[in-house]
Short mmCIF file of C-alpha atoms and ligand atoms in Angstrom, two decimals:
data_model
loop_
_atom_site.label_atom_id
_atom_site.label_comp_id
_atom_site.label_asym_id
_atom_site.label_seq_id
_atom_site.Cartn_x
_atom_site.Cartn_y
_atom_site.Cartn_z
CA UNK A 10 0.05 -0.08 -0.19
CA UNK A 11 1.39 3.28 -0.78
CA UNK A 12 1.98 6.01 1.73
CA UNK A 13 0.91 8.58 -0.40
CA UNK A 14 -2.75 9.77 -0.80
CA UNK A 15 -4.06 9.45 -4.58
CA UNK A 16 -4.63 12.35 -6.32
CA UNK A 17 -8.58 13.67 -6.85
CA UNK A 18 -9.42 14.50 -10.17
CA UNK A 19 -11.91 16.62 -8.81
CA UNK A 20 -9.47 19.04 -9.45
CA UNK A 21 -10.77 19.03 -12.92
CA UNK A 22 -14.04 20.17 -12.01
CA UNK A 23 -15.69 23.70 -12.63
CA UNK A 24 -18.81 23.02 -10.87
CA UNK A 25 -21.04 25.94 -9.80
CA UNK A 26 -18.67 27.98 -11.70
CA UNK A 27 -19.69 30.62 -14.62
CA UNK A 28 -18.12 30.46 -18.14
CA UNK A 29 -18.24 32.82 -20.77
CA UNK A 30 -17.46 31.50 -24.51
CA UNK A 31 -16.97 34.06 -27.08
CA UNK A 32 -17.64 32.59 -30.77
CA UNK A 33 -19.28 29.53 -29.12
CA UNK A 34 -21.76 29.27 -31.81
CA UNK A 35 -19.43 26.91 -34.14
CA UNK A 36 -15.93 25.21 -34.47
CA UNK A 37 -13.40 25.32 -31.55
CA UNK A 38 -16.01 27.36 -29.48
CA UNK A 39 -18.72 24.87 -29.69
CA UNK A 40 -16.25 22.36 -28.49
CA UNK A 41 -14.81 24.51 -25.65
CA UNK A 42 -18.67 25.19 -24.28
CA UNK A 43 -19.46 21.70 -24.44
CA UNK A 44 -16.08 20.59 -22.41
CA UNK A 45 -16.84 23.57 -19.93
CA UNK A 46 -20.33 22.10 -19.30
CA UNK A 47 -19.31 18.73 -19.34
CA UNK A 48 -16.76 19.73 -16.43
CA UNK A 49 -19.68 21.32 -14.22
CA UNK A 50 -19.59 24.75 -15.42
CA UNK A 51 -22.66 26.88 -16.57
CA UNK A 52 -21.97 28.17 -19.75
CA UNK A 53 -22.88 31.45 -21.48
CA UNK A 54 -22.46 30.85 -25.25
CA UNK A 55 -21.84 34.13 -27.25
CA UNK A 56 -21.43 34.83 -30.64
CA UNK A 57 -22.14 37.53 -33.65
CA UNK A 58 -24.60 34.90 -34.73
CA UNK A 59 -27.49 34.38 -31.77
CA UNK A 60 -29.08 31.49 -33.63
CA UNK A 61 -25.54 29.48 -34.02
CA UNK A 62 -24.83 30.63 -30.16
CA UNK A 63 -28.41 29.22 -29.07
CA UNK A 64 -27.66 25.81 -30.95
CA UNK A 65 -24.47 25.32 -28.92
CA UNK A 66 -26.23 26.54 -25.81
CA UNK A 67 -29.36 23.86 -26.47
CA UNK A 68 -26.17 21.13 -27.00
CA UNK A 69 -24.98 22.22 -23.66
CA UNK A 70 -28.38 21.67 -22.29
CA UNK A 71 -29.11 18.30 -24.08
CA UNK A 72 -25.74 17.09 -22.56
CA UNK A 73 -27.91 18.12 -18.76
CA UNK A 74 -25.52 21.38 -18.47
CA UNK A 75 -26.85 24.74 -17.84
CA UNK A 76 -26.21 27.40 -20.56
CA UNK A 77 -27.56 30.78 -21.69
CA UNK A 78 -26.90 32.25 -25.16
CA UNK A 79 -25.92 35.99 -26.01
CA UNK A 80 -25.51 37.86 -29.30
CA UNK A 81 -22.16 39.89 -29.23
CA UNK A 82 -19.64 41.72 -31.65
CA UNK A 83 -16.75 41.24 -29.49
CA UNK A 84 -15.05 44.44 -31.90
CA UNK A 85 -18.19 46.24 -30.44
CA UNK A 86 -17.49 48.28 -26.85
CA UNK A 87 -21.49 48.51 -26.33
CA UNK A 88 -22.36 45.11 -27.48
CA UNK A 89 -19.28 43.76 -25.15
CA UNK A 90 -20.94 45.85 -22.33
CA UNK A 91 -24.25 44.66 -23.09
CA UNK A 92 -22.82 40.96 -22.96
CA UNK A 93 -21.23 41.81 -19.60
CA UNK A 94 -23.84 42.77 -18.22
CA UNK A 95 -26.20 39.86 -19.27
CA UNK A 96 -23.71 37.88 -18.00
CA UNK A 97 -23.89 39.55 -14.43
CA UNK A 98 -27.73 40.11 -14.26
CA UNK A 99 -28.25 36.27 -14.92
CA UNK A 100 -25.62 34.82 -12.45
CA UNK A 101 -23.93 37.89 -10.49
CA UNK A 102 -20.56 36.29 -11.23
CA UNK A 103 -18.08 35.43 -13.84
CA UNK A 104 -15.32 32.93 -13.14
CA UNK A 105 -13.84 31.52 -16.81
CA UNK A 106 -13.57 33.56 -20.23
CA UNK A 107 -12.51 32.05 -23.06
CA UNK A 108 -11.87 34.53 -25.86
CA UNK A 109 -12.06 32.55 -28.43
CA UNK A 110 -14.03 34.63 -31.31
CA UNK A 111 -11.67 35.01 -34.27
CA UNK A 112 -11.54 35.29 -38.17
CA UNK A 113 -9.16 35.04 -41.11
CA UNK A 114 -8.88 36.84 -44.64
CA UNK A 115 -7.63 35.98 -47.69
CA UNK A 116 -4.18 35.06 -47.45
CA UNK A 117 -2.52 37.88 -49.37
CA UNK A 118 0.97 38.75 -48.90
CA UNK A 119 1.57 42.04 -47.09
CA UNK A 120 2.42 44.24 -50.44
CA UNK A 121 -0.93 43.32 -51.52
CA UNK A 122 -3.23 43.10 -48.51
CA UNK A 123 -6.19 45.87 -48.83
CA UNK A 124 -5.76 47.66 -45.24
CA UNK A 125 -9.45 47.55 -44.78
CA UNK A 126 -8.33 43.42 -44.10
CA UNK A 127 -5.61 44.30 -41.76
CA UNK A 128 -8.35 46.43 -39.64
CA UNK A 129 -11.01 43.79 -40.07
CA UNK A 130 -9.05 40.85 -38.65
CA UNK A 131 -7.32 42.71 -35.99
CA UNK A 132 -10.39 44.32 -34.89
CA UNK A 133 -11.99 40.91 -33.96
CA UNK A 134 -8.95 39.05 -33.20
CA UNK A 135 -7.18 41.71 -31.31
CA UNK A 136 -9.40 44.18 -30.05
CA UNK A 137 -12.18 41.84 -29.36
CA UNK A 138 -9.63 40.05 -26.81
CA UNK A 139 -9.04 43.04 -25.26
CA UNK A 140 -12.79 44.51 -24.97
CA UNK A 141 -13.76 41.26 -23.53
CA UNK A 142 -10.94 41.16 -21.09
CA UNK A 143 -11.76 44.67 -20.09
CA UNK A 144 -15.12 44.23 -19.67
CA UNK A 145 -14.74 41.10 -17.34
CA UNK A 146 -11.68 42.25 -15.16
CA UNK A 147 -13.76 44.03 -12.65
CA UNK A 148 -16.09 41.54 -11.65
CA UNK A 149 -13.03 38.80 -11.39
CA UNK A 150 -11.22 41.51 -9.27
CA UNK A 151 -13.95 41.63 -6.89
CA UNK A 152 -13.99 37.88 -6.61
CA UNK A 153 -10.31 37.48 -6.33
CA UNK A 154 -10.74 34.88 -8.58
CA UNK A 155 -10.58 34.27 -12.60
CA UNK A 156 -9.18 31.99 -15.59
CA UNK A 157 -8.93 33.72 -18.54
CA UNK A 158 -7.97 31.64 -21.72
CA UNK A 159 -7.29 33.08 -25.09
CA UNK A 160 -7.07 31.65 -28.34
CA UNK A 161 -4.09 32.26 -30.23
CA UNK A 162 -2.73 30.28 -32.79
CA UNK A 163 0.48 28.33 -33.92
CA UNK A 164 0.88 31.38 -36.42
CA UNK A 165 0.86 33.65 -33.96
CA UNK A 166 4.26 31.95 -32.67
CA UNK A 167 6.55 32.46 -36.10
CA UNK A 168 5.59 33.26 -39.69
CA UNK A 169 3.39 30.52 -41.78
CA UNK A 170 3.73 30.42 -45.71
CA UNK A 171 0.77 32.10 -47.37
CA UNK A 172 -0.04 28.53 -49.32
CA UNK A 173 -0.91 27.21 -45.87
CA UNK A 174 -4.68 27.80 -45.29
CA UNK A 175 -6.13 31.36 -44.87
CA UNK A 176 -2.90 32.53 -42.92
CA UNK A 177 -1.68 35.96 -43.69
CA UNK A 178 0.37 38.69 -42.06
CA UNK A 179 -2.88 40.29 -40.44
CA UNK A 180 -3.69 36.78 -38.94
CA UNK A 181 -0.36 35.97 -37.48
CA UNK A 182 0.15 39.25 -36.00
CA UNK A 183 -3.43 39.49 -34.29
CA UNK A 184 -2.43 36.22 -32.86
CA UNK A 185 1.05 37.34 -31.73
CA UNK A 186 -0.70 40.09 -29.63
CA UNK A 187 -3.02 37.87 -28.48
CA UNK A 188 -0.21 35.88 -27.15
CA UNK A 189 1.43 39.02 -25.65
CA UNK A 190 -1.64 40.39 -24.11
CA UNK A 191 -1.97 36.70 -22.22
CA UNK A 192 1.29 37.45 -20.66
CA UNK A 193 0.44 40.91 -19.77
CA UNK A 194 -2.64 40.36 -18.21
CA UNK A 195 -1.01 37.49 -15.85
CA UNK A 196 1.47 39.90 -14.75
CA UNK A 197 -0.61 42.68 -14.32
CA UNK A 198 -3.55 40.78 -12.41
CA UNK A 199 -1.77 37.63 -11.20
CA UNK A 200 -1.39 39.09 -7.61
CA UNK A 201 -5.17 39.53 -7.66
CA UNK A 202 -6.15 35.78 -7.95
CA UNK A 203 -6.59 36.19 -12.31
CA UNK A 204 -4.87 33.72 -14.17
CA UNK A 205 -4.55 34.45 -17.88
CA UNK A 206 -2.97 31.51 -20.50
CA UNK A 207 -3.13 31.34 -24.09
CA UNK A 208 -3.75 28.29 -25.96
CA UNK A 209 -1.96 28.11 -29.63
CA UNK A 210 -3.56 25.70 -31.71
CA UNK A 211 -2.15 24.31 -35.06
CA UNK A 212 -4.48 22.98 -37.77
CA UNK A 213 -8.00 21.49 -36.35
CA UNK A 214 -9.95 21.35 -39.58
CA UNK A 215 -13.81 20.91 -39.76
CA UNK A 216 -14.29 24.86 -38.53
CA UNK A 217 -15.61 27.51 -40.61
CA UNK A 218 -12.47 29.39 -39.93
CA UNK A 219 -11.14 31.05 -43.32
CA UNK A 220 -13.97 29.45 -45.29
CA UNK A 221 -15.41 32.28 -47.20
CA UNK A 222 -12.01 33.86 -47.97
CA UNK A 223 -10.95 30.51 -49.16
CA UNK A 224 -12.89 29.43 -52.10
CA UNK A 225 -10.61 26.39 -52.75
CA UNK A 226 -11.47 23.25 -55.08
CA UNK A 227 -11.61 19.96 -53.31
CA UNK A 228 -8.46 19.16 -54.89
CA UNK A 229 -7.08 22.23 -53.58
CA UNK A 230 -7.97 21.18 -50.26
CA UNK A 231 -7.11 18.29 -50.14
CA UNK A 232 -3.40 19.25 -51.77
CA UNK A 233 -3.13 22.03 -48.54
CA UNK A 234 -4.20 19.09 -46.03
CA UNK A 235 -1.33 16.51 -47.44
CA UNK A 236 0.99 19.77 -46.98
CA UNK A 237 0.20 20.27 -43.57
CA UNK A 238 0.34 16.79 -42.88
CA UNK A 239 3.94 16.55 -44.08
CA UNK A 240 4.88 19.58 -42.07
CA UNK A 241 3.44 18.21 -38.75
CA UNK A 242 5.49 15.54 -36.74
CA UNK A 243 2.21 13.67 -35.73
CA UNK A 244 1.62 13.48 -39.43
CA UNK A 245 -1.82 14.69 -39.39
CA UNK A 246 -4.17 17.42 -38.42
CA UNK A 247 -6.21 17.83 -35.02
CA UNK A 248 -9.53 17.08 -34.10
CA UNK A 249 -11.04 20.21 -32.43
CA UNK A 250 -12.22 17.69 -29.76
CA UNK A 251 -8.72 16.96 -28.89
CA UNK A 252 -8.49 20.53 -27.50
CA UNK A 253 -11.47 20.07 -24.83
CA UNK A 254 -9.00 18.57 -22.10
CA UNK A 255 -6.18 21.44 -22.50
CA UNK A 256 -9.07 23.69 -22.37
CA UNK A 257 -10.86 22.57 -19.17
CA UNK A 258 -7.57 22.17 -17.61
CA UNK A 259 -6.41 25.71 -17.73
CA UNK A 260 -9.77 26.67 -16.48
CA UNK A 261 -9.92 24.66 -13.10
CA UNK A 262 -8.02 24.62 -10.22
CA UNK A 263 -5.58 21.68 -11.70
CA UNK A 264 -3.77 24.85 -13.41
CA UNK A 265 -3.61 26.80 -9.90
CA UNK A 266 -0.24 27.72 -10.57
CA UNK A 267 -0.41 28.04 -14.46
CA UNK A 268 -0.41 31.69 -15.67
CA UNK A 269 1.24 33.70 -18.55
CA UNK A 270 1.96 30.38 -20.69
CA UNK A 271 1.03 30.26 -24.38
CA UNK A 272 0.78 26.39 -24.99
CA UNK A 273 0.93 25.22 -28.62
CA UNK A 274 -1.33 22.51 -29.31
CA UNK A 275 -0.07 21.68 -32.77
CA UNK A 276 1.12 17.84 -33.09
CA UNK A 277 4.48 18.97 -32.99
CA UNK A 278 4.25 21.94 -35.40
CA UNK A 279 6.41 24.17 -33.56
CA UNK A 280 8.78 21.50 -32.16
CA UNK A 281 10.88 21.24 -35.54
N1 NAD B 554 -9.13 25.76 -36.53
C1 NAD B 554 -8.20 26.12 -36.06
O1 NAD B 554 -7.21 24.73 -36.83
C2 NAD B 554 -7.24 27.40 -35.53
C3 NAD B 554 -6.16 27.15 -35.20
C4 NAD B 554 -5.74 28.19 -34.72
C5 NAD B 554 -6.63 29.16 -33.99
N2 NAD B 554 -7.70 29.09 -34.03
C6 NAD B 554 -8.44 30.17 -33.37
O2 NAD B 554 -9.48 29.41 -32.77
C7 NAD B 554 -10.92 30.44 -32.87
C8 NAD B 554 -11.98 29.80 -33.44
O3 NAD B 554 -11.71 29.24 -34.33
P1 NAD B 554 -12.63 27.96 -35.44
O4 NAD B 554 -11.58 27.52 -36.30
O5 NAD B 554 -13.46 27.41 -34.65
O6 NAD B 554 -13.30 29.41 -36.47
P2 NAD B 554 -14.80 29.30 -36.87
O7 NAD B 554 -15.15 30.38 -37.84
O8 NAD B 554 -15.56 27.74 -36.98
O9 NAD B 554 -15.84 30.11 -35.59
C9 NAD B 554 -15.65 31.43 -35.16
C10 NAD B 554 -16.61 31.42 -34.34
O10 NAD B 554 -16.80 33.10 -33.79
C11 NAD B 554 -17.85 33.87 -34.48
N3 NAD B 554 -17.49 35.38 -34.55
C12 NAD B 554 -16.70 35.88 -35.43
N4 NAD B 554 -16.72 37.18 -35.54
C13 NAD B 554 -17.21 37.30 -34.46
C14 NAD B 554 -17.25 38.98 -33.69
N5 NAD B 554 -17.28 39.74 -34.09
N6 NAD B 554 -17.99 38.59 -32.60
C15 NAD B 554 -18.52 37.48 -31.91
N7 NAD B 554 -18.20 35.92 -32.61
C16 NAD B 554 -17.49 36.19 -33.47
C17 NAD B 554 -18.42 33.27 -35.55
O11 NAD B 554 -19.70 33.58 -35.96
C18 NAD B 554 -17.89 31.54 -35.28
O12 NAD B 554 -18.75 31.23 -34.31
C19 NAD B 554 -10.35 31.80 -33.62
O13 NAD B 554 -9.90 32.33 -32.66
C20 NAD B 554 -9.23 30.95 -34.37
O14 NAD B 554 -8.39 32.05 -35.04
C21 NAD B 554 -8.28 27.87 -34.85
#
């Protein structure tokens, strides 16, 4: 018999906690909402597309969880303030914020990129993370507890060829800013009980990211996916569902001493 106690996996539970996920209507945000609910959290599913936010909320309820859907444009100050009010009116607290909403544009090279595409992507991916974080911090400071998880990208850690998916300089720069902003939040608010980490996903296919910007044929997509596999040590792309464990870990007390980290979830893409 071991003289040491067994570890309790209850550390990963989020029972009684309130979690807000932006961009929860589809793709990774939908996975994050279901994952948090599976760990016991009540989920606020927020998206610019209210119908899709409600669809995710309904999926959470079907899992036996509690969820509310809210319409938000994360790039708009008033809209973000209204989302924050809705959360506090409904639950009176907020424990977890997942800044997931994000977009990509056509993968133009820098000298050909329309300035509007730079501004549009950064308005959602960078300004959106700033606005949502700014809005929720006072409540988390009052609680002296909170976990913020920002969704960066491997494209925010190093340059990526324009031939691969919808990755262009506006997207990479926005995700680099998200990585650094996450460290800044961790440093500024650590002594107020607030942790902030970022996940930098590699290629997780099956979401809508960059879909409108990438009018590719099936053959083009197959060729691109083959290239992605060849550049990934695990020789495949990720399944969005594979991100669930890392997200719940970072949200939970299992990560109570983890802050200011940018964790690549990428099949080894950044390990070369
Ligand atoms: N899928 C991947 O491989 C991958 C890799 C790295 C990073 N990411 C990041 O993960 C996040 C989710 O991406 P995804 O692949 O699930 O994309 P997705 O397009 O499937 O989902 C994005 C969601 O965000 C919502 N949204 C867009 N603009 C918004 C706004 N202004 N306000 C509120 N909601 C808005 C959309 O309606 C959609 O529901 C993004 O930040 C993306 O950059 C994804």
